[in-house]
């Protein structure tokens, strides 16, 4: 990591205000490095992020996408006559040269306004989950009229299950870290489900499912709530907003919010689907999204939870087999522990599939 002086020099490249004195690590994402920036009065003013350039290889496209998305949301909020808009949409600062990011010869950096008096959660109640559902549905509807081709794919094939399985098969074949033997039961479980988990791609080819603009990382901690009212302020972490299938944005919240345990829970007994959270999220989401969803998408919503949980199981296991090259890890077997916890959640979602499907009848 950079020294404090280096971080201050990086901040100095941006059009910031006030006397900034510190930049401290913040949040617990698996990809970028996030820091909160404080001024001499002790107030947190900005969020500074080092973009993971190995993963987001086209930073120009990434920052351009984010600019398009935040401008569109800002416009919609203004049209609705909303107030306090700087807390409801992320606001990125240009550099002194007018660019959307700064390259220091080694890393790429960006800065946005810190949203004051806000809070994100790693675990939610049904009430918060209902609010989050409304917010992600609204997020998608505000972006629904972006012209096709406006946004680039910041990570090509990001939520394409067929592609994720190809990467998985490549890892299994090459076995670069010699870990295959240890995980052969999990590999078998993944293979068993592979065909059933590629339905979206099949439906798309048959012209029965369309692509929309999705957030593609609707983790529970990517929503900022007002610290006093517990209402949603802002959807954050916009790196992966891109064209894709709508189930992504349902599935990843079910995967993270409707889990009674942690994403990487060591104790698999903790991991199960929380049906109250699922129901509350779905109710909120359907309120803001039902006007643009097709009956096929509505019917497939519970499948979305299974799909994204399966996809994450595949992605964590692929990274474990590859020797931990993608996700930040905090212990040597972290990716394996994550895989097992995600697989346990998948089994629980499978057990509850009929009940979840039944819950959707109200909207069909
Ligand atoms: P990552 O890619 O690491 O997940 P995020 O953009 O999601 O990065 O930020 C990580 C955490 O930092 C969030 O969960 C949230 O708590 C906090 N955070 C990020 N941006 C802001 C912001 N503009 N204002 C307040 N808190 C923020
Ligand atoms: C990564 O950056 P973060 O932690 O919000 C990943 C997501 C995964 C998630 C698993 C660009 O998200 O796709 O679902 O970890 N982001 C990228 O927790 O790969
Ligand atoms: Mg995040």
CSV table of N, CA, C and O in Angstrom, one decimal, residues 200-271:
chain,number,residue,atom,x,y,z
A,200,UNK,N,-30.5,-19.3,-19.0
A,200,UNK,CA,-30.6,-17.9,-19.5
A,200,UNK,C,-30.0,-17.8,-20.8
A,200,UNK,O,-30.6,-17.1,-21.7
A,201,UNK,N,-28.8,-18.3,-21.0
A,201,UNK,CA,-28.1,-18.2,-22.3
A,201,UNK,C,-28.9,-18.9,-23.4
A,201,UNK,O,-29.0,-18.4,-24.5
A,202,UNK,N,-29.5,-20.1,-23.0
A,202,UNK,CA,-30.4,-20.8,-24.0
A,202,UNK,C,-31.6,-19.9,-24.4
A,202,UNK,O,-31.9,-19.8,-25.6
A,203,UNK,N,-32.2,-19.4,-23.4
A,203,UNK,CA,-33.4,-18.6,-23.7
A,203,UNK,C,-33.1,-17.3,-24.5
A,203,UNK,O,-33.8,-16.9,-25.4
A,204,UNK,N,-31.9,-16.8,-24.2
A,204,UNK,CA,-31.5,-15.6,-25.0
A,204,UNK,C,-31.3,-15.9,-26.5
A,204,UNK,O,-31.8,-15.2,-27.4
A,205,UNK,N,-30.6,-17.1,-26.7
A,205,UNK,CA,-30.4,-17.5,-28.1
A,205,UNK,C,-31.7,-17.8,-28.8
A,205,UNK,O,-31.8,-17.5,-30.0
A,206,UNK,N,-32.7,-18.2,-28.0
A,206,UNK,CA,-34.0,-18.5,-28.6
A,206,UNK,C,-34.9,-17.3,-28.7
A,206,UNK,O,-36.0,-17.4,-29.1
A,207,UNK,N,-34.3,-16.1,-28.4
A,207,UNK,CA,-35.1,-14.9,-28.4
A,207,UNK,C,-36.2,-14.8,-27.4
A,207,UNK,O,-37.1,-14.0,-27.5
A,208,UNK,N,-36.0,-15.5,-26.3
A,208,UNK,CA,-37.1,-15.5,-25.2
A,208,UNK,C,-36.7,-14.7,-24.0
A,208,UNK,O,-37.5,-14.7,-23.0
A,209,UNK,N,-35.5,-14.2,-24.0
A,209,UNK,CA,-35.0,-13.4,-22.8
A,209,UNK,C,-34.2,-12.3,-23.4
A,209,UNK,O,-33.3,-12.5,-24.3
A,210,UNK,N,-34.4,-11.0,-22.8
A,210,UNK,CA,-33.6,-10.0,-23.4
A,210,UNK,C,-32.6,-9.5,-22.4
A,210,UNK,O,-32.7,-9.8,-21.2
A,211,UNK,N,-31.6,-8.7,-22.9
A,211,UNK,CA,-30.7,-8.1,-21.9
A,211,UNK,C,-31.1,-6.7,-21.5
A,211,UNK,O,-31.8,-6.0,-22.2
A,212,UNK,N,-30.8,-6.4,-20.3
A,212,UNK,CA,-31.1,-5.1,-19.7
A,212,UNK,C,-29.9,-4.5,-19.1
A,212,UNK,O,-28.9,-5.2,-19.0
A,213,UNK,N,-30.0,-3.3,-18.6
A,213,UNK,CA,-28.9,-2.7,-17.8
A,213,UNK,C,-29.0,-3.2,-16.4
A,213,UNK,O,-30.0,-2.9,-15.7
A,214,UNK,N,-28.0,-3.9,-15.9
A,214,UNK,CA,-28.0,-4.4,-14.6
A,214,UNK,C,-26.8,-3.9,-13.7
A,214,UNK,O,-25.8,-3.5,-14.3
A,215,UNK,N,-27.0,-3.9,-12.4
A,215,UNK,CA,-25.9,-3.5,-11.5
A,215,UNK,C,-24.8,-4.6,-11.5
A,215,UNK,O,-23.7,-4.3,-11.4
A,216,UNK,N,-25.3,-5.8,-11.4
A,216,UNK,CA,-24.4,-7.0,-11.4
A,216,UNK,C,-23.5,-7.2,-10.2
A,216,UNK,O,-22.5,-8.0,-10.3
A,217,UNK,N,-23.8,-6.5,-9.1
A,217,UNK,CA,-23.1,-6.7,-7.9
A,217,UNK,C,-24.0,-6.3,-6.7
A,217,UNK,O,-23.6,-5.5,-5.9
A,218,UNK,N,-25.3,-6.8,-6.7
A,218,UNK,CA,-26.3,-6.3,-5.8
A,218,UNK,C,-26.1,-7.0,-4.4
A,218,UNK,O,-27.0,-7.5,-3.8
A,219,UNK,N,-24.8,-7.0,-4.0
A,219,UNK,CA,-24.5,-7.4,-2.6
A,219,UNK,C,-25.2,-6.5,-1.6
A,219,UNK,O,-25.4,-5.3,-1.9
A,220,UNK,N,-25.5,-7.1,-0.5
A,220,UNK,CA,-26.2,-6.3,0.5
A,220,UNK,C,-25.5,-5.1,1.0
A,220,UNK,O,-26.0,-4.0,1.3
A,221,UNK,N,-24.1,-5.2,0.9
A,221,UNK,CA,-23.3,-4.0,1.4
A,221,UNK,C,-23.1,-3.0,0.3
A,221,UNK,O,-22.3,-2.0,0.5
A,222,UNK,N,-23.7,-3.1,-0.9
A,222,UNK,CA,-23.6,-2.1,-1.9
A,222,UNK,C,-24.8,-1.2,-2.0
A,222,UNK,O,-25.1,-0.5,-3.0
A,223,UNK,N,-25.5,-1.1,-0.8
A,223,UNK,CA,-26.6,-0.1,-0.7
A,223,UNK,C,-26.3,0.7,0.5
A,223,UNK,O,-26.0,0.2,1.6
A,224,UNK,N,-26.4,2.1,0.4
A,224,UNK,CA,-26.2,2.9,1.5
A,224,UNK,C,-27.6,3.3,2.1
A,224,UNK,O,-28.4,3.8,1.3
A,225,UNK,N,-27.8,3.1,3.4
A,225,UNK,CA,-29.0,3.5,4.0
A,225,UNK,C,-28.8,4.8,4.8
A,225,UNK,O,-27.7,5.0,5.3
A,226,UNK,N,-29.9,5.6,5.0
A,226,UNK,CA,-29.8,6.7,5.9
A,226,UNK,C,-29.6,6.2,7.3
A,226,UNK,O,-30.4,5.4,7.7
A,227,UNK,N,-28.7,6.7,8.0
A,227,UNK,CA,-28.4,6.2,9.4
A,227,UNK,C,-29.5,6.5,10.4
A,227,UNK,O,-29.7,5.8,11.3
A,228,UNK,N,-30.4,7.5,10.1
A,228,UNK,CA,-31.5,7.8,11.0
A,228,UNK,C,-32.8,7.2,10.6
A,228,UNK,O,-33.5,6.6,11.4
A,229,UNK,N,-33.1,7.3,9.3
A,229,UNK,CA,-34.5,6.8,8.9
A,229,UNK,C,-34.5,5.3,8.5
A,229,UNK,O,-35.5,4.8,8.3
A,230,UNK,N,-33.3,4.7,8.2
A,230,UNK,CA,-33.2,3.3,7.7
A,230,UNK,C,-33.8,3.2,6.3
A,230,UNK,O,-34.1,2.1,5.9
A,231,UNK,N,-34.0,4.3,5.6
A,231,UNK,CA,-34.4,4.3,4.2
A,231,UNK,C,-33.2,4.2,3.3
A,231,UNK,O,-32.2,4.8,3.7
A,232,UNK,N,-33.4,3.7,2.1
A,232,UNK,CA,-32.2,3.6,1.2
A,232,UNK,C,-31.9,5.0,0.7
A,232,UNK,O,-32.8,5.8,0.3
A,233,UNK,N,-30.6,5.3,0.7
A,233,UNK,CA,-30.2,6.6,0.1
A,233,UNK,C,-29.7,6.3,-1.3
A,233,UNK,O,-30.1,6.9,-2.3
A,234,UNK,N,-28.8,5.3,-1.5
A,234,UNK,CA,-28.0,5.3,-2.7
A,234,UNK,C,-27.5,3.9,-3.0
A,234,UNK,O,-27.0,3.2,-2.1
A,235,UNK,N,-27.5,3.5,-4.3
A,235,UNK,CA,-26.9,2.3,-4.7
A,235,UNK,C,-25.4,2.6,-5.1
A,235,UNK,O,-25.2,3.6,-5.8
A,236,UNK,N,-24.5,1.9,-4.6
A,236,UNK,CA,-23.1,2.2,-4.8
A,236,UNK,C,-22.4,1.1,-5.6
A,236,UNK,O,-23.0,0.1,-6.0
A,237,UNK,N,-21.1,1.1,-5.7
A,237,UNK,CA,-20.2,0.1,-6.3
A,237,UNK,C,-20.7,-0.2,-7.8
A,237,UNK,O,-21.2,-1.3,-8.1
A,238,UNK,N,-20.5,0.8,-8.6
A,238,UNK,CA,-21.1,0.8,-9.9
A,238,UNK,C,-20.1,0.2,-11.0
A,238,UNK,O,-20.4,0.4,-12.2
A,239,UNK,N,-19.1,-0.4,-10.6
A,239,UNK,CA,-18.1,-0.9,-11.6
A,239,UNK,C,-18.6,-1.9,-12.6
A,239,UNK,O,-18.2,-2.0,-13.7
A,240,UNK,N,-19.6,-2.7,-12.2
A,240,UNK,CA,-20.1,-3.8,-13.0
A,240,UNK,C,-21.5,-3.5,-13.6
A,240,UNK,O,-22.1,-4.4,-14.1
A,241,UNK,N,-21.9,-2.2,-13.6
A,241,UNK,CA,-23.2,-1.9,-14.3
A,241,UNK,C,-23.0,-2.1,-15.8
A,241,UNK,O,-22.1,-1.4,-16.4
A,242,UNK,N,-23.7,-3.0,-16.3
A,242,UNK,CA,-23.5,-3.3,-17.7
A,242,UNK,C,-24.7,-4.1,-18.3
A,242,UNK,O,-25.6,-4.5,-17.5
A,243,UNK,N,-24.8,-4.3,-19.6
A,243,UNK,CA,-25.9,-5.1,-20.1
A,243,UNK,C,-25.8,-6.6,-19.6
A,243,UNK,O,-24.7,-7.1,-19.5
A,244,UNK,N,-26.9,-7.2,-19.3
A,244,UNK,CA,-26.9,-8.6,-18.8
A,244,UNK,C,-28.3,-9.0,-18.6
A,244,UNK,O,-29.3,-8.4,-19.0
A,245,UNK,N,-28.4,-10.2,-17.9
A,245,UNK,CA,-29.8,-10.7,-17.6
A,245,UNK,C,-30.3,-10.2,-16.3
A,245,UNK,O,-29.5,-10.1,-15.3
A,246,UNK,N,-31.6,-10.0,-16.2
A,246,UNK,CA,-32.2,-9.3,-15.0
A,246,UNK,C,-32.0,-10.1,-13.7
A,246,UNK,O,-31.9,-9.6,-12.6
A,247,UNK,N,-31.9,-11.4,-13.9
A,247,UNK,CA,-31.8,-12.3,-12.7
A,247,UNK,C,-30.5,-12.0,-11.8
A,247,UNK,O,-30.5,-12.3,-10.6
A,248,UNK,N,-29.5,-11.4,-12.5
A,248,UNK,CA,-28.3,-11.0,-11.7
A,248,UNK,C,-28.6,-10.2,-10.5
A,248,UNK,O,-28.0,-10.4,-9.5
A,249,UNK,N,-29.5,-9.2,-10.7
A,249,UNK,CA,-29.8,-8.2,-9.7
A,249,UNK,C,-30.7,-8.7,-8.6
A,249,UNK,O,-30.9,-8.1,-7.6
A,250,UNK,N,-31.4,-9.8,-8.9
A,250,UNK,CA,-32.2,-10.4,-7.9
A,250,UNK,C,-31.4,-11.4,-7.1
A,250,UNK,O,-31.3,-11.5,-5.9
A,251,UNK,N,-30.7,-12.2,-7.9
A,251,UNK,CA,-29.9,-13.3,-7.4
A,251,UNK,C,-28.8,-12.9,-6.4
A,251,UNK,O,-28.7,-13.6,-5.4
A,252,UNK,N,-28.1,-11.9,-6.7
A,252,UNK,CA,-27.0,-11.6,-5.8
A,252,UNK,C,-27.4,-11.0,-4.5
A,252,UNK,O,-26.7,-11.2,-3.5
A,253,UNK,N,-28.6,-10.4,-4.4
A,253,UNK,CA,-29.1,-10.0,-3.1
A,253,UNK,C,-29.6,-11.2,-2.3
A,253,UNK,O,-29.4,-11.3,-1.1
A,254,UNK,N,-30.3,-12.1,-3.0
A,254,UNK,CA,-30.8,-13.3,-2.3
A,254,UNK,C,-29.5,-14.1,-1.8
A,254,UNK,O,-29.5,-14.5,-0.6
A,255,UNK,N,-28.5,-14.1,-2.6
A,255,UNK,CA,-27.2,-14.8,-2.2
A,255,UNK,C,-26.6,-14.2,-1.0
A,255,UNK,O,-26.1,-14.9,-0.1
A,256,UNK,N,-26.6,-12.9,-0.9
A,256,UNK,CA,-25.9,-12.2,0.2
A,256,UNK,C,-26.8,-11.8,1.4
A,256,UNK,O,-26.5,-12.0,2.5
A,257,UNK,N,-28.0,-11.3,1.0
A,257,UNK,CA,-28.9,-10.8,2.0
A,257,UNK,C,-29.7,-11.9,2.7
A,257,UNK,O,-30.0,-11.9,3.9
A,258,UNK,N,-30.2,-12.9,1.9
A,258,UNK,CA,-31.0,-13.9,2.4
A,258,UNK,C,-30.2,-15.2,2.9
A,258,UNK,O,-30.7,-16.3,2.8
A,259,UNK,N,-29.0,-14.9,3.4
A,259,UNK,CA,-28.2,-16.0,3.9
A,259,UNK,C,-28.1,-15.8,5.4
A,259,UNK,O,-27.8,-14.8,5.9
A,260,UNK,N,-28.5,-16.9,6.2
A,260,UNK,CA,-28.5,-16.8,7.6
A,260,UNK,C,-27.0,-16.8,8.2
A,260,UNK,O,-26.8,-16.5,9.3
A,261,UNK,N,-26.1,-17.2,7.3
A,261,UNK,CA,-24.7,-17.1,7.7
A,261,UNK,C,-23.9,-16.1,6.9
A,261,UNK,O,-24.5,-15.3,6.2
A,262,UNK,N,-22.6,-16.3,6.9
A,262,UNK,CA,-21.7,-15.3,6.1
A,262,UNK,C,-21.4,-16.0,4.8
A,262,UNK,O,-21.4,-17.2,4.6
A,263,UNK,N,-20.9,-15.2,3.9
A,263,UNK,CA,-20.5,-15.7,2.5
A,263,UNK,C,-19.4,-16.7,2.7
A,263,UNK,O,-19.3,-17.7,1.9
A,264,UNK,N,-18.6,-16.6,3.7
A,264,UNK,CA,-17.4,-17.5,3.9
A,264,UNK,C,-17.5,-18.2,5.2
A,264,UNK,O,-16.5,-18.5,5.8
A,265,UNK,N,-18.8,-18.4,5.7
A,265,UNK,CA,-19.0,-19.0,7.0
A,265,UNK,C,-18.2,-20.3,7.2
A,265,UNK,O,-18.3,-21.2,6.4
A,266,UNK,N,-17.4,-20.4,8.3
A,266,UNK,CA,-16.7,-21.6,8.6
A,266,UNK,C,-17.6,-22.7,9.1
A,266,UNK,O,-17.4,-23.9,8.9
A,267,UNK,N,-18.7,-22.3,9.8
A,267,UNK,CA,-19.7,-23.2,10.3
A,267,UNK,C,-20.9,-23.4,9.3
A,267,UNK,O,-21.7,-22.5,9.3
A,268,UNK,N,-20.9,-24.5,8.6
A,268,UNK,CA,-21.9,-24.6,7.5
A,268,UNK,C,-23.3,-24.7,8.1
A,268,UNK,O,-24.3,-24.4,7.4
A,269,UNK,N,-23.4,-25.0,9.3
A,269,UNK,CA,-24.7,-25.1,10.0
A,269,UNK,C,-25.4,-23.7,10.1
A,269,UNK,O,-26.6,-23.6,10.2
A,270,UNK,N,-24.5,-22.7,10.0
A,270,UNK,CA,-25.1,-21.3,10.1
A,270,UNK,C,-25.7,-20.9,8.8
A,270,UNK,O,-26.5,-20.0,8.7
A,271,UNK,N,-25.4,-21.6,7.7
A,271,UNK,CA,-25.8,-21.2,6.4
A,271,UNK,C,-27.1,-21.8,5.9
A,271,UNK,O,-27.1,-23.0,5.7
